[in-house]
Amino acid sequence: IFLYRDLTFLHRSVLFINKADDPVIERILLPRMALTVAEYLAFTHDMHVLVILTDMTNYANALREVSAARKEIPGRRGYPGYMYTDLAGLYERAGCVAGSKGSVTQIPILTMPDDDKTHPIPDLTGYITEGQIAFSRELHQKGIYPPVDVLASLSRLKASEKATRDDHSALANQLFAAYAKGKEIRELAQILGEASLSQSDKQYLEFVTEFEKRFVTQAASENRTIIDTLTIGWKLLELLPRTELKRVKPDLIAKYLPSAQEAKK
């Protein structure tokens, strides 16, 4: 578990490490100790603290071991029924306090057992934190960084209109729908071959490739703004027929789609 203000300075980091030969109970206490230090730095010394919890799968397994040792009635897949409350008690120790300039931000990291999104640990974590970012081995093997699996990732939090642009929600829905359809066509092309695809299907196939190369891919040192991201999204939609843009209103298309703007001129 790492707490730090600046990635480039290790002396500003606080590390809590649980080794494999340490008692299981230490694995349960460790996140609470780390979060206590984070709250002290944030709310007493007005620091902005980022807390990375890794790996929460090991933490949940330790919770199951302790529950089994106590002979408690097990819940889903042997995990204790109170695991939701326990995880929520950790994840909800993030945010800021009135009267304090500091804040605590959390990034809990976990490995999905057998890549199963319905497993209790990722299922409860995504539900409590209102979202999740999933990584794809396939994209990683293609050299795409960060290898974010767009379809498996989600966020239930919506930014206010002051924090983003008026086209954000509609554009996100259109890109997500187009990428999902393109992935289906890519799988179909692997079976039947690209020669069997229609012209529209080939455009979706191109869209998927460019979406991963230009939208998902970012340099490690890149500081892409939300406006830059939205602009890339509109440029990608130019690869699709105008008739396929069914999730964005005509006024937004006329306002932001590059080809529509050129037509006005």
mmCIF file of C-alpha atoms in Angstrom, residues 10 22 26 49 61 65 69 85 100 108 119 133 137-138 144 147 193-194 229 232 242 258:
data_model
loop_
_atom_site.group_PDB
_atom_site.id
_atom_site.type_symbol
_atom_site.label_atom_id
_atom_site.label_comp_id
_atom_site.label_asym_id
_atom_site.label_seq_id
_atom_site.Cartn_x
_atom_site.Cartn_y
_atom_site.Cartn_z
ATOM 1 C CA LEU A 10 10.177 8.506 -3.063
ATOM 2 C CA ASP A 22 3.327 -12.352 8.032
ATOM 3 C CA GLU A 26 -1.799 -8.024 9.632
ATOM 4 C CA VAL A 49 -2.752 12.182 -0.594
ATOM 5 C CA ASN A 61 -8.996 -13.722 1.027
ATOM 6 C CA GLU A 65 -9.615 -17.023 6.329
ATOM 7 C CA ALA A 69 -11.314 -19.652 11.637
ATOM 8 C CA THR A 85 -19.671 -3.519 4.865
ATOM 9 C CA SER A 100 -9.409 21.294 5.666
ATOM 10 C CA PRO A 108 -7.957 0.145 -4.875
ATOM 11 C CA HIS A 119 -16.799 -12.747 -8.393
ATOM 12 C CA ILE A 133 -11.300 0.444 -14.727
ATOM 13 C CA ARG A 137 -4.385 -8.586 -21.839
ATOM 14 C CA GLU A 138 -5.250 -8.396 -25.549
ATOM 15 C CA ILE A 144 -1.516 -0.227 -26.373
ATOM 16 C CA PRO A 147 -4.554 -1.209 -21.974
ATOM 17 C CA GLY A 193 -13.068 -13.122 -43.396
ATOM 18 C CA GLU A 194 -13.146 -9.419 -44.274
ATOM 19 C CA THR A 229 -10.317 13.749 -25.625
ATOM 20 C CA ILE A 232 -10.418 13.004 -30.772
ATOM 21 C CA ARG A 242 -23.560 9.953 -40.726
ATOM 22 C CA PRO A 258 -15.284 18.402 -38.166
#
